[in-house]
Structures are given as C-alpha cells and as structure tokens.
XYZ file of C-alpha atoms in Angstrom:
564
model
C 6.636 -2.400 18.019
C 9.400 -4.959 19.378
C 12.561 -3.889 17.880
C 14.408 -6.955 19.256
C 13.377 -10.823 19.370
C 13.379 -12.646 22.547
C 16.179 -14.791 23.105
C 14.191 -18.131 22.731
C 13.367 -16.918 19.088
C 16.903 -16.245 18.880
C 18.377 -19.418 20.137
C 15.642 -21.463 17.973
C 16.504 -19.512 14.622
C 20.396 -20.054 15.400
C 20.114 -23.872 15.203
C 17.932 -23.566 11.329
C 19.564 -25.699 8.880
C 20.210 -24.039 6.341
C 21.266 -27.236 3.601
C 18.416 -27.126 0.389
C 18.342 -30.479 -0.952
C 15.465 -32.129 -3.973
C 13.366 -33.801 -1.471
C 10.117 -35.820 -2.810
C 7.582 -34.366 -3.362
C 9.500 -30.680 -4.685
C 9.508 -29.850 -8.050
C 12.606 -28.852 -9.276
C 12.977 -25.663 -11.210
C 16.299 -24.884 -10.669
C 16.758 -24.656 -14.502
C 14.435 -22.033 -15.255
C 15.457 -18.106 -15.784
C 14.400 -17.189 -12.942
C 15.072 -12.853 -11.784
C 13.655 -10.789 -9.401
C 12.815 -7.041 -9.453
C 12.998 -4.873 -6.058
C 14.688 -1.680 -5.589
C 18.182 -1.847 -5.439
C 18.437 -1.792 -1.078
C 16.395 -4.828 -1.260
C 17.163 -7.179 1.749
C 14.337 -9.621 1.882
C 14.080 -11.067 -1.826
C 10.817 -12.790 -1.447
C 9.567 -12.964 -4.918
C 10.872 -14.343 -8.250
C 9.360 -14.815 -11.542
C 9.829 -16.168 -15.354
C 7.579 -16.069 -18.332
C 7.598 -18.660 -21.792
C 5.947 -18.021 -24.749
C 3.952 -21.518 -25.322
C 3.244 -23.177 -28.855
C 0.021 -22.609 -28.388
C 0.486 -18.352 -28.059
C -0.025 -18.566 -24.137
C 2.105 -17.390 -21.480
C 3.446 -20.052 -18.936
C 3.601 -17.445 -15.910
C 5.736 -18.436 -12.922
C 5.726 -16.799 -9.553
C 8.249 -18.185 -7.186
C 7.777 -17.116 -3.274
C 10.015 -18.308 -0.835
C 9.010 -21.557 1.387
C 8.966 -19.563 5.116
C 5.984 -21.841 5.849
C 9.293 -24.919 5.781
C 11.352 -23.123 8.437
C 8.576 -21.575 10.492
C 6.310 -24.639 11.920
C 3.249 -23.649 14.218
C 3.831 -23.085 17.732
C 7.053 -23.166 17.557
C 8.542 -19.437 19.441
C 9.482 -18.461 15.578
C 6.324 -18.680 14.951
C 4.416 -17.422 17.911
C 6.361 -14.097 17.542
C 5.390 -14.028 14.245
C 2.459 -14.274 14.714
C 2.168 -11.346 17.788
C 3.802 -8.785 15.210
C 1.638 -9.919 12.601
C 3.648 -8.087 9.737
C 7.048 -6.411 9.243
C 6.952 -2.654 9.858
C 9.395 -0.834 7.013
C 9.719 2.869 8.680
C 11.340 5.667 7.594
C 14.869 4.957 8.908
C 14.567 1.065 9.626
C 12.828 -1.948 9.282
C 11.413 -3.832 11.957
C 11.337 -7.211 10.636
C 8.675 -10.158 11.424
C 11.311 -13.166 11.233
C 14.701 -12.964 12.217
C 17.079 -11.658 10.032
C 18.836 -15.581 9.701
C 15.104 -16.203 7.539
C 14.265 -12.730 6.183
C 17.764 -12.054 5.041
C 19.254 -15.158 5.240
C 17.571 -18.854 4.038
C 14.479 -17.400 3.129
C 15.505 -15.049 1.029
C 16.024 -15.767 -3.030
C 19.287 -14.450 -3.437
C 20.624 -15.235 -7.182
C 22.873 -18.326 -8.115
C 21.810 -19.841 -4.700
C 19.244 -23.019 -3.908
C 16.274 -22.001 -2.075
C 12.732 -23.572 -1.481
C 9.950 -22.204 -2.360
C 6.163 -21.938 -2.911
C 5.248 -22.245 -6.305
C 2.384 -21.320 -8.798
C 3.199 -21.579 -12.282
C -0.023 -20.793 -14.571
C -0.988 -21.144 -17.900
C -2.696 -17.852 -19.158
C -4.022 -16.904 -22.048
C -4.332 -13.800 -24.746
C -6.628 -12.312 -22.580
C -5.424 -12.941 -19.421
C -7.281 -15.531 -17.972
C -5.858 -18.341 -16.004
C -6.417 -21.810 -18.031
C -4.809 -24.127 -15.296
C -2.108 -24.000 -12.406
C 0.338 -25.582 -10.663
C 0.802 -25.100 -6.907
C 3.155 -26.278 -4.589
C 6.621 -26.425 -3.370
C 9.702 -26.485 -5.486
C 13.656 -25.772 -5.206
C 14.610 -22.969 -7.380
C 17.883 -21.589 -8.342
C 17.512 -17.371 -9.401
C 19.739 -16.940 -11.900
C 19.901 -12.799 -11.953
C 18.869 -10.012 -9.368
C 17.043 -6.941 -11.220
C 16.470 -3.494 -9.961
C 13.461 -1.380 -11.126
C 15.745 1.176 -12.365
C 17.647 -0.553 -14.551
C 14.807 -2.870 -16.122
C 13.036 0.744 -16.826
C 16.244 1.542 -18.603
C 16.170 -1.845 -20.855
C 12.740 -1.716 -22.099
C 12.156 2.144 -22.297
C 15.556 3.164 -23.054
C 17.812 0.507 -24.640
C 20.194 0.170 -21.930
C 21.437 -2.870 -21.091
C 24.074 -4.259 -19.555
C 26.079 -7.327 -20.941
C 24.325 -9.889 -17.734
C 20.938 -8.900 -18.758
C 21.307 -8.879 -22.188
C 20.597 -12.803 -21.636
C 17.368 -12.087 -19.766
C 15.693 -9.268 -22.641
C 13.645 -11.682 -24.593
C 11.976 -13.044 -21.268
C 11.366 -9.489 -19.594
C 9.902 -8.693 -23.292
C 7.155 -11.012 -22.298
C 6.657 -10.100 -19.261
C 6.183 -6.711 -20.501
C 3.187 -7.903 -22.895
C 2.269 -9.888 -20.052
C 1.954 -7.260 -17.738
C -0.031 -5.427 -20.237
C -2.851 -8.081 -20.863
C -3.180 -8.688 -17.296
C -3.940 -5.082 -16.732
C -6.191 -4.623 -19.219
C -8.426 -7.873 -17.985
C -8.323 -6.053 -14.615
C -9.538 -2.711 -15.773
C -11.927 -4.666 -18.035
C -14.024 -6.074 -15.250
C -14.043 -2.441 -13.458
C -11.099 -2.656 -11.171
C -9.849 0.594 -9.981
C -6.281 1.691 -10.635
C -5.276 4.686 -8.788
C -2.007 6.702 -9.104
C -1.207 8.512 -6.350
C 2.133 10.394 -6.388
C 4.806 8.898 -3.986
C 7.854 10.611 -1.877
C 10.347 8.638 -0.216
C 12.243 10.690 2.425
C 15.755 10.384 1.688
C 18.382 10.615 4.874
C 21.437 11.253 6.085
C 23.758 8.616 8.071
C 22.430 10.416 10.908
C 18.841 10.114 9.989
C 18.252 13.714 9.426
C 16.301 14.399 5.803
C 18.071 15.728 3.216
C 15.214 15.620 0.361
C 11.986 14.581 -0.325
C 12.380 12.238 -3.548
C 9.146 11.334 -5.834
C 8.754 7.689 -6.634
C 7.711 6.996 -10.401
C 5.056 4.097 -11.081
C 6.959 2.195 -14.573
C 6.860 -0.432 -16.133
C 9.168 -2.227 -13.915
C 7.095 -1.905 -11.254
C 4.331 -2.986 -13.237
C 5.597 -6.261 -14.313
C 5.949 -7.354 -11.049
C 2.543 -6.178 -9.806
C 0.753 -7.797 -12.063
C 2.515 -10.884 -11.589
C 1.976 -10.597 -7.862
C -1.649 -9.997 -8.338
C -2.586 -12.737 -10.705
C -0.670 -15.189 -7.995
C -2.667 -14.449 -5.284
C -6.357 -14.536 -7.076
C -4.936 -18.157 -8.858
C -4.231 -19.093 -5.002
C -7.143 -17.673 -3.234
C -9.623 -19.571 -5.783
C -7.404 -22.371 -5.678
C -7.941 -22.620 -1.542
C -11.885 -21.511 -2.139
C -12.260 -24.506 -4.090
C -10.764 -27.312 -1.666
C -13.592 -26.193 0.514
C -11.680 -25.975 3.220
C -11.599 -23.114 5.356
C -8.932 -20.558 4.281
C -7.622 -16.924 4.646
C -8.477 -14.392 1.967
C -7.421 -10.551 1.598
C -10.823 -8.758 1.405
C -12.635 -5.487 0.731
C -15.976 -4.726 0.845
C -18.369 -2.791 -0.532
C -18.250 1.351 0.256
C -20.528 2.067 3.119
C -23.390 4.282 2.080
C -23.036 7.106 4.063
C -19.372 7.246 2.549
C -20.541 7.226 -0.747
C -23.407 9.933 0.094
C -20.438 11.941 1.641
C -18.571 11.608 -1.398
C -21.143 12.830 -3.571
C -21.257 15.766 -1.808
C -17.743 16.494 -1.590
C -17.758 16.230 -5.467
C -20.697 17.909 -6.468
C -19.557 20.563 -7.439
C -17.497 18.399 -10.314
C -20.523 17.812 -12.561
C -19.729 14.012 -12.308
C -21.372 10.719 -12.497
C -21.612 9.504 -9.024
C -21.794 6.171 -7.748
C -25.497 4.483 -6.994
C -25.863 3.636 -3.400
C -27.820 0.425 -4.152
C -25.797 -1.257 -6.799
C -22.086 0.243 -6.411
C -19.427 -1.420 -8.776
C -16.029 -0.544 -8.982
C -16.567 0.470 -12.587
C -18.327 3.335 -11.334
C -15.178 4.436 -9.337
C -12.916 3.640 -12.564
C -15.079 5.900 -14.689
C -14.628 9.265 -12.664
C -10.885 8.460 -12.302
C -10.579 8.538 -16.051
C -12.675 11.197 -16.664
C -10.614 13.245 -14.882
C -7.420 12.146 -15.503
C -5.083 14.327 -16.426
C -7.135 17.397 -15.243
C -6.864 19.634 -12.031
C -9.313 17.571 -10.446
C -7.872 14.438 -11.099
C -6.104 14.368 -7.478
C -9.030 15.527 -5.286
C -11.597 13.219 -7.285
C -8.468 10.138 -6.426
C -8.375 10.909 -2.696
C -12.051 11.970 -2.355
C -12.858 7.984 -4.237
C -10.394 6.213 -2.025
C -11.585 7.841 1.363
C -15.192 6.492 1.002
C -14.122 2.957 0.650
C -13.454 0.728 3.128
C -10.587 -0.315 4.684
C -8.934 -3.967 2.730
C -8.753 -6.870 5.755
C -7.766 -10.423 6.458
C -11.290 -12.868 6.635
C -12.292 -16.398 6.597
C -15.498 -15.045 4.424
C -14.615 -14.377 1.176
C -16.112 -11.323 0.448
C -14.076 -10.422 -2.704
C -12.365 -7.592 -3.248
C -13.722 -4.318 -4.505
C -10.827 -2.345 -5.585
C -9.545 -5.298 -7.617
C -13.189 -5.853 -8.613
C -11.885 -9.656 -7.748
C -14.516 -12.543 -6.399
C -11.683 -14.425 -5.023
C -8.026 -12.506 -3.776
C -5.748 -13.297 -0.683
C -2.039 -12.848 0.346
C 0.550 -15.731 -0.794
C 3.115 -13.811 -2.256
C 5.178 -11.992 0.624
C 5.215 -14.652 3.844
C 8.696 -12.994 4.665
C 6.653 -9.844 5.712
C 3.282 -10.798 6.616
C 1.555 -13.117 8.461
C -1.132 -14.270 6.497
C 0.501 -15.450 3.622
C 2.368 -17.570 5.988
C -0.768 -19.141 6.581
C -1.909 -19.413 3.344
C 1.309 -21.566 2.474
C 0.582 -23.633 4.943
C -3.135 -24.103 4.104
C -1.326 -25.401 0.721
C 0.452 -27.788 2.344
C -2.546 -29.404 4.674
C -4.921 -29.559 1.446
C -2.562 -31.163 -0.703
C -1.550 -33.653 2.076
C -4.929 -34.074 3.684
C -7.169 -33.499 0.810
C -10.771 -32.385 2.388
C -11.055 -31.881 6.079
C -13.605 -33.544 8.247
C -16.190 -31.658 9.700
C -14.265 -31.290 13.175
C -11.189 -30.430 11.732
C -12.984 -27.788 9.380
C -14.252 -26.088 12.692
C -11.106 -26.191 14.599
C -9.878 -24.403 11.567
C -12.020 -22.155 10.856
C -12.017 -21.227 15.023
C -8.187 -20.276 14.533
C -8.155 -18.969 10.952
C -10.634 -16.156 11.865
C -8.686 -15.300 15.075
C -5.627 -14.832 13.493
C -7.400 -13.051 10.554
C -8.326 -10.590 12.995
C -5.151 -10.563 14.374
C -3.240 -9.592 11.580
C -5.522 -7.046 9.984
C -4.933 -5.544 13.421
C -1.148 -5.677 13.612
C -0.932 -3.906 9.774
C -3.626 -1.191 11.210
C -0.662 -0.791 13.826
C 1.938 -0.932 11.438
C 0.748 1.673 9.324
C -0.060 4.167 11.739
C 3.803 3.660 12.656
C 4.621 4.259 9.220
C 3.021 7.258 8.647
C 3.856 9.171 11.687
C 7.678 8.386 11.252
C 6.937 10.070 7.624
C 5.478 12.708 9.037
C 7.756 13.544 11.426
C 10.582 13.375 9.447
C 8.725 15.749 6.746
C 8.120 18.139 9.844
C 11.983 17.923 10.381
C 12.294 18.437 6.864
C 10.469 22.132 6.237
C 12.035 23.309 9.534
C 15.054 25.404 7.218
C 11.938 27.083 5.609
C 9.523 28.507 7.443
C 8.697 31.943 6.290
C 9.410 31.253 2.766
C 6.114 31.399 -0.024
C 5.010 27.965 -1.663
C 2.321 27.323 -4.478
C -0.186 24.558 -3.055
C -3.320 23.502 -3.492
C -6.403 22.537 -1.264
C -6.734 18.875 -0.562
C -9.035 19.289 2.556
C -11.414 21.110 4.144
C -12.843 21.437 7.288
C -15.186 23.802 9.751
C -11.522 24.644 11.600
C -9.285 25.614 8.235
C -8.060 24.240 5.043
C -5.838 21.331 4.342
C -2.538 22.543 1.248
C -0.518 19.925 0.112
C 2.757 21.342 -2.003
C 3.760 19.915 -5.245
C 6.873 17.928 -2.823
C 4.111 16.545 -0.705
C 4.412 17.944 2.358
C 0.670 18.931 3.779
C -0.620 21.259 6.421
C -3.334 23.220 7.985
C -4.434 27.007 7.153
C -6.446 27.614 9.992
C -9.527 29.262 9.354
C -8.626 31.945 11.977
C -5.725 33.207 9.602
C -8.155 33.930 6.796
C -9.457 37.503 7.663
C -10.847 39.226 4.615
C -14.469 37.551 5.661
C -16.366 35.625 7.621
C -15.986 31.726 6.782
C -17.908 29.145 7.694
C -17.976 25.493 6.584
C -20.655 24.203 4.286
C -21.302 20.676 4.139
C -23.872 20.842 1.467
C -21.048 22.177 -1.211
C -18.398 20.459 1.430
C -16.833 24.682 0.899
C -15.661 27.072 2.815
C -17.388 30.428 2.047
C -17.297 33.870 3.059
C -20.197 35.083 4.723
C -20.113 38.916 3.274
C -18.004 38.780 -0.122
C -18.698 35.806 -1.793
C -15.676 34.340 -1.708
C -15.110 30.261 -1.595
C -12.605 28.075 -1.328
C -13.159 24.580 -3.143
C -11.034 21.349 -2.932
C -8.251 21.058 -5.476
C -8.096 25.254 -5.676
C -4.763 26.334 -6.111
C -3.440 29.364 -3.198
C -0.508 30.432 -2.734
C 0.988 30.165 1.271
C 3.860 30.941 3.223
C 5.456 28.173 5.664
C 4.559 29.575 9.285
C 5.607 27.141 12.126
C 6.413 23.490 12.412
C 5.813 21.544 15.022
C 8.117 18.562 15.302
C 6.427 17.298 18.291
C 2.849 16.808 17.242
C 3.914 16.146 13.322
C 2.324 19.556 12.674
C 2.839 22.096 10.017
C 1.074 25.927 9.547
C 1.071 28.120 6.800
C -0.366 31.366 6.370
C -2.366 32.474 3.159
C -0.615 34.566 0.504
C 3.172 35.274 0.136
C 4.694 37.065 3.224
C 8.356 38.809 2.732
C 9.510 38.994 5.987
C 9.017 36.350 9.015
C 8.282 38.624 11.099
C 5.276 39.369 9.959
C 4.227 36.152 9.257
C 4.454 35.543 13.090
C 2.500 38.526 14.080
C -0.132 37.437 11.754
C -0.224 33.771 13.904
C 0.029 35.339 17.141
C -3.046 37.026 16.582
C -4.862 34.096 14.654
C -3.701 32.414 18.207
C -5.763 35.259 20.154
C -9.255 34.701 17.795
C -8.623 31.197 18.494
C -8.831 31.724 22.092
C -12.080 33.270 21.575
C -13.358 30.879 19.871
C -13.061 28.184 21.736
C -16.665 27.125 21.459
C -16.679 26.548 18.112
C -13.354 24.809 17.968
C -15.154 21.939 20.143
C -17.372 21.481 17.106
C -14.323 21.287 14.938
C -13.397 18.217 16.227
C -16.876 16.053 14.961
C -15.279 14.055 13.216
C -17.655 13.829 10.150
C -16.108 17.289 9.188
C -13.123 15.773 9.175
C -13.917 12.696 6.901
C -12.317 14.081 3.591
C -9.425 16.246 5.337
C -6.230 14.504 4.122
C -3.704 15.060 2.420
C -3.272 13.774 -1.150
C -0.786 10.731 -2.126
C 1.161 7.965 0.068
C 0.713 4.841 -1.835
C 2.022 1.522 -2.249
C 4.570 -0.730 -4.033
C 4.603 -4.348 -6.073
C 0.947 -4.748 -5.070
C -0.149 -1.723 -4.091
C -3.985 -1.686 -5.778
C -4.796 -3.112 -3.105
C -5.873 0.110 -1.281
C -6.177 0.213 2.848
C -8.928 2.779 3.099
C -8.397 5.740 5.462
C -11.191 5.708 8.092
C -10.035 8.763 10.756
C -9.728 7.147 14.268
C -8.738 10.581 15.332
C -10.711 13.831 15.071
C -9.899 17.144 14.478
C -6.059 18.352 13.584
C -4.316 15.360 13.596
C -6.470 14.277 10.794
C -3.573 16.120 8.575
C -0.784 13.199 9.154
C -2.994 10.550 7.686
C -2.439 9.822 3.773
C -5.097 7.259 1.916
C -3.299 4.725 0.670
C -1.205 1.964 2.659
C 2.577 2.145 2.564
C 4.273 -0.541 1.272
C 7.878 -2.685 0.945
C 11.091 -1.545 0.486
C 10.243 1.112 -1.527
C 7.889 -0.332 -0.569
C 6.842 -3.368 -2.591
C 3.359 -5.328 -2.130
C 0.341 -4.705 -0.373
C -2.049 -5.633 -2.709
C-alpha cells in the first residue's frame, strides 16, 4: 500500500486545470437543489442527489457523481497509478487515497456553492420503484448545501432543523418516501438486507484508542443507499444494453458445499434452509426475518453471509445475488475505486461511438476483464489492510483490561476453542485447553462443542460469561478465560497451565488448523456504509487462529460510505 505518489503523478496532477465551464454536449443542472449526505469528516464528496415530485405522482431521481473519468484520461501516469492501487484504502487512522488529493479533495470533489462536472443519471421512477426511463451523461452541477447524516436524522426523526436546511425539508421528505419504495421493491424480489452492528474506533491525536463507538444504520444513511443502488443497476443495464462489452459488480450464486456447511451449522435452529439446486436470495431473506429480533438473529446473519461468495468485478454479468439484481455495477464512487472509473468512461465511448465493431469489442473486452481482475484484487488487498489496522487497534484498546469479567456470547466454534464477541465488539478465542470441567471435542455434525463425560455443550450464539486474559498486540490476538476471575493472578495461572496441555497436545493442534473447521469461526459484525448490501463474502485464506481478525462484511467509506 503506496502511501505516497510518484513524482510524475505529482507533477502531471499539478498542471490540472481546474476552470468548469458549459461545454457542448453537458447538461447543465446547476439550478437544481442539489445536497449531499456523508459524515461530517467527509473529504472526498463524490456523490450528490435531488428528488421532484412529477405531475404524474413519479419521482424524478437524480444522482450526481463527479466526472474523474474528465481529469483522469487512460495511460496517462494519473491513471496508470490508479489503476495499480485499484481502490482507495480508508484505515483506521488514515486514508490512503487512489487519486491525488488535487482530484479527490480538490476538482473532483462536489463541494457546495462550487461548479463541478459530473456524471449524471437522472431517472424517472415510479410508485413502485421501477425505473420508467433515464438520462445518462455528463453535466455541470452547482451543490447548493452539504448534509451530514447526523443532522438529516435529526430533521426527519426529530424536528430539528436548522434555518439553511429548512429550505431543503420538502425535498429530503421525498427522498425519504423514496428511499422507502425503493427498499421495499428490493426486498420484494428477495434481496437480502443484513444489519450487522458497526464500531468505529475512535482516537486520540496520537492515534491511541480512546473508545470503541457503535455506528447506527438511519434513515440518513438510507436515503443515500438507496439512491446509490438504484444508480448503479439503471447504469449497469444501461451499458448491458449497448452490447458493448462493459464492467459489472457481481456475485454469484453460494457454492454448495457452503450452503451444506451452513445447514449444519444451523441445524440446531429448527429453520428452513436453503435448497442446494435452486438457491434464491429469498431463501436467505426468510431466515433473517424469522429471526430477527431474537438471540439467534446474529449467528443466523454471520452464519448466511459466510456461505456466500465473495462480490467481484467481471465482464460476465452474472447478476448479483445479495441484491437479488440481474444487472448491478459500480458508477457511483470513481473518486475511490477503479472500476467505476471505467464505467464512466464506457459512458462516454458508447455515447460517442455508438456500437463497437467486432475488433474493437475484443480489444475491449481483452482489457476490461484484466482490469476486472485487477481491481477485485486490489479491494481483496485493501480490506485485509482494513481489518487488521481494526484489529490491532482493538487489541491496543482492551490492553487497560485484562483480568476484568465481560458478558459475551459465542460467535464461533472450532476443534481448537470457542470464538466470544462482547456486546462493544471486540472478539477473541477461549481455547479449548482452558475449559477443564470435561473432555471437549468438536462435532461437525451439530457444528458443537461437547463434553465427552457430562453432557455439557456449547452452541453458537450461547451467552458465557469470560474474563479478559492476555492481548497480544503483535499478532492482533486476544484470550479470555471462561467464567469471572477476581484476581489476575489467577487468571494467569489458569493460562500458564492451559499453555502446558497445549504443549501436549500438539498433535491435535495440527488438525486444528484444517481449515474447514474454521469456515464459520468469525466474529460477528464489520459492515459497510452508503452501499453497503453489497456484501464481500468472507472466504478464510488463513487457517487456524488468525481466523478470529476476519469480520464478514466489507468495510466501507468514510464512515465508511459505499460498497455496494
């Protein structure tokens, strides 16, 4: 992960002109009331949107992305770095950006009461929420009013509103109905709509956590999703239908050993399980809301997310699952990833070249799948980063409290231990050495752990109480010991002699480490932002204990926005 950009990327972005001027062939939409919605630390503005109420009881629904794909031409060394990180990388403490800051802070980014280009797609949609007609293409745009999520929760939940948005309440009004009708067509045709708890590790100056801070899904956040996620299908089946090649943001079908793993995990639930043969993501909508609400609800969440597949970039549109969508791909954030990029451009070359000839098709389809691959890559990458400077900073975070009792419950389990995750999110391991009343032993018929001589078992989403044992920083790690424990000493007797078994065991702690026992050992919730249904899957590359510092779901922007 390049923190810096080489100087030819540097020079080249120093001599962008910045001037935004009506040129033919841009619509002109500066007179619209155009707002965005981000969280309030919000850098890279990429997004804006505006809703009217038509004669006809339709919604005109405009979404407003900023015009990289104007500043950033191919091959140039903007680009080609672009391109090599693939996607911007928001960590814990920083961002690493894909475009230099001049773009993703600067020209690029729709900062209110200035001119900007942008991408357009302005649709007509109806009372249930299907898109009549749309219109694509680049525009200059003036925003008249940055929004927070915070304080457009306030205005439509509480009646707070201050004097500058008072202006803008009849418009966010329908985008509130909007939002609603849009979800409702989604869930309609079986997409799945998890809702996974978020923390945000908040720092010091210094970068040292203070607190772990829970991030609420509202309807702020939902406006903008929706909006997001209409966008890109409108765009995607607009590009499928030139019959050109194109990029599209899929996810395929849950492999069937995954979904045979998942109905044993759940078993035990007495619940409808997915059929191998003809899954739909109905099916997966139907257990989450028939346990909603209950103790099961988070196990049956992660346990439904980890047999899916991980959500890529292709050239094949194979729909996406999760969105139960024939048709999705990435226009809405080009700031931050690569492929939308593309996809603006793919705008462009249809609506300037119309249908390709057959040489030209294959050239493009040649690149367009190598850079596909690319990308999906670099976010794999990205990821990883993101979760391991989570973890690490939720290591440094329970350091102050080892030895001290928590409430948790079980959110994995494996032939070496059980996975707890506490009600802040932290997760660790409770190794199986440290619980000595019986013999365990791993069951993968009941996915259990049960005692060999008394009966006892421990089942996934099983509440225990543990004390904090060790952390270590290093490895992301954290230990806790079953039961409440007053004084710290003995809590580190008790591991030095779980150490010792382990020593003797080390036969079967090479079996720990298959890696189909450690399928379902996560922890429960990391999740998304603006477009976060679209889920990332969580297939383990590594085995054994490290399986612990991988959530399900994808992190997102700033807070973190889109990734749909």
């Amino acid at each position: 992960l390049p923190f810096d950009f080489p100087d030819d990327v540097k020079k080249e972005a120093a001599k962008i002109d910045t001037t935004v001027t009506l040129e033919e062939g841009r619509r002109d939409y500066r007179d619209r009331q155009l707002i965005t919605i981000d969280s309030e630390d919000a850098k890279d503005l990429d997004d804006a949107i505006d809703v009217v109420r038509l004669p006809n009881g339709h919604f005109r629904l405009g979404v407003y992305i900023a015009d990289v794909s104007y500043y950033v031409r191919p091959g140039s060394a903007i680009d080609q770095e672009a391109y090599n990180r693939g996607t911007s990388v928001y960590l814990v403490d920083r961002v690493i950006p894909m475009l230099p800051t001049v773009l993703s802070n600067g020209i690029c980014s729709l900062n209110a009461n200035e001119d900007r280009y942008s991408m357009t797609c302005v649709m007509e949609i109806d009372e249930e929420g299907k898109v009549l007609k749309a219109d694509i293409g680049p525009a200059v745009i003036r925003v008249k009013r940055r929004c927070n999520y915070v304080e457009i929760r306030k205005a439509l939940l509480e009646g707070i509103v201050p004097d500058d948005l008072q202006p803008f309440m009849p418009m966010l009004h329908e985008l509130r109905a909007l939002s609603t009708i849009l979800k409702n067509m989604r869930l309609r045709r079986g997409a799945i709509d998890f809702d996974f708890p978020e923390y945000k590790v908040i720092l010091d100056p210094d970068g040292v956590p203070l607190r772990l801070e829970k991030r609420e899904r509202t309807i702020a956040e939902q406006i903008v999703e929706e909006s997001m996620l209409i966008a890109n299908e409108t765009v995607a089946c607009y590009l499928r239908d030139s019959e050109n090649p194109s990029v599209y943001r899929i996810h395929e079908l849950p492999e069937p050993e995954r979904l045979d793993m998942m109905r044993t995990v759940l078993s035990s639930f007495n619940l409808p399980m997915p059929d191998t043969e003809s899954v739909k993501p109905a099916d997966f909508q139907k257990l989450l809301e028939m346990t909603k609400g209950t103790d099961e609800a988070a196990v049956v969440q992660t346990i439904a997310l980890r047999s899916m597949q991980q959500a890529r970039y292709s050239t094949t549109n194979a729909g996406h699952f999760g969105l139960a969508s024939e048709c999705y791909t990435h226009f809405t954030s080009p700031i931050r990833r690569y492929p939308d990029l593309m996809v603006h451009r793919l705008i462009r070359q249809y609506q300037r070249r119309g249908k390709l000839t057959e040489e030209e098709s294959q050239q493009s389809l040649s690149y367009h799948t190598i850079a596909a691959d690319q990308a999906s890559s670099r976010e794999r990458i990205a990821v990883e980063a993101e979760r391991e400077t989570d973890d690490l900073k939720k290591c440094q975070y329970m350091l102050p409290f080892i030895g001290q009792p928590f409430e948790a419950h079980i959110t994995g389990i494996t032939s070496f231990g059980l996975f707890v995750g506490l009600e802040n999110g932290i997760e660790g391991l409770v190794h199986i050495s440290l619980l000595t009343d019986d013999d365990y032993e791993f069951d993968e018929a009941s996915y259990t752990l049960r005692g060999q001589h008394g009966g006892k078992v421990y089942r996934l989403g099983d509440a225990m109480e543990v004390t904090l044992a060790q952390v270590n920083v290093e490895k992301c790690e954290i230990d806790f010991v079953p039961g409440r424990y007053e004084s710290l000493e003995d809590v580190q007797q008790l591991m030095a002699a779980s150490a010792e078994r382990r020593h003797k065991r080390k036969h079967s702690d090479k079996k720990d480490t298959d890696t189909k026992h450690n399928w379902f050992a996560g922890a429960i919730g990391k999740k998304g932002k603006k477009d976060k249904k679209d889920k990332k899957g969580c297939k383990d590359k590594k085995s054994g204990r490290k399986a612990a510092c991988k959530g399900k779901g994808s992190k997102s922007r700033r807070g973190k926005k889109k990734k749909k």
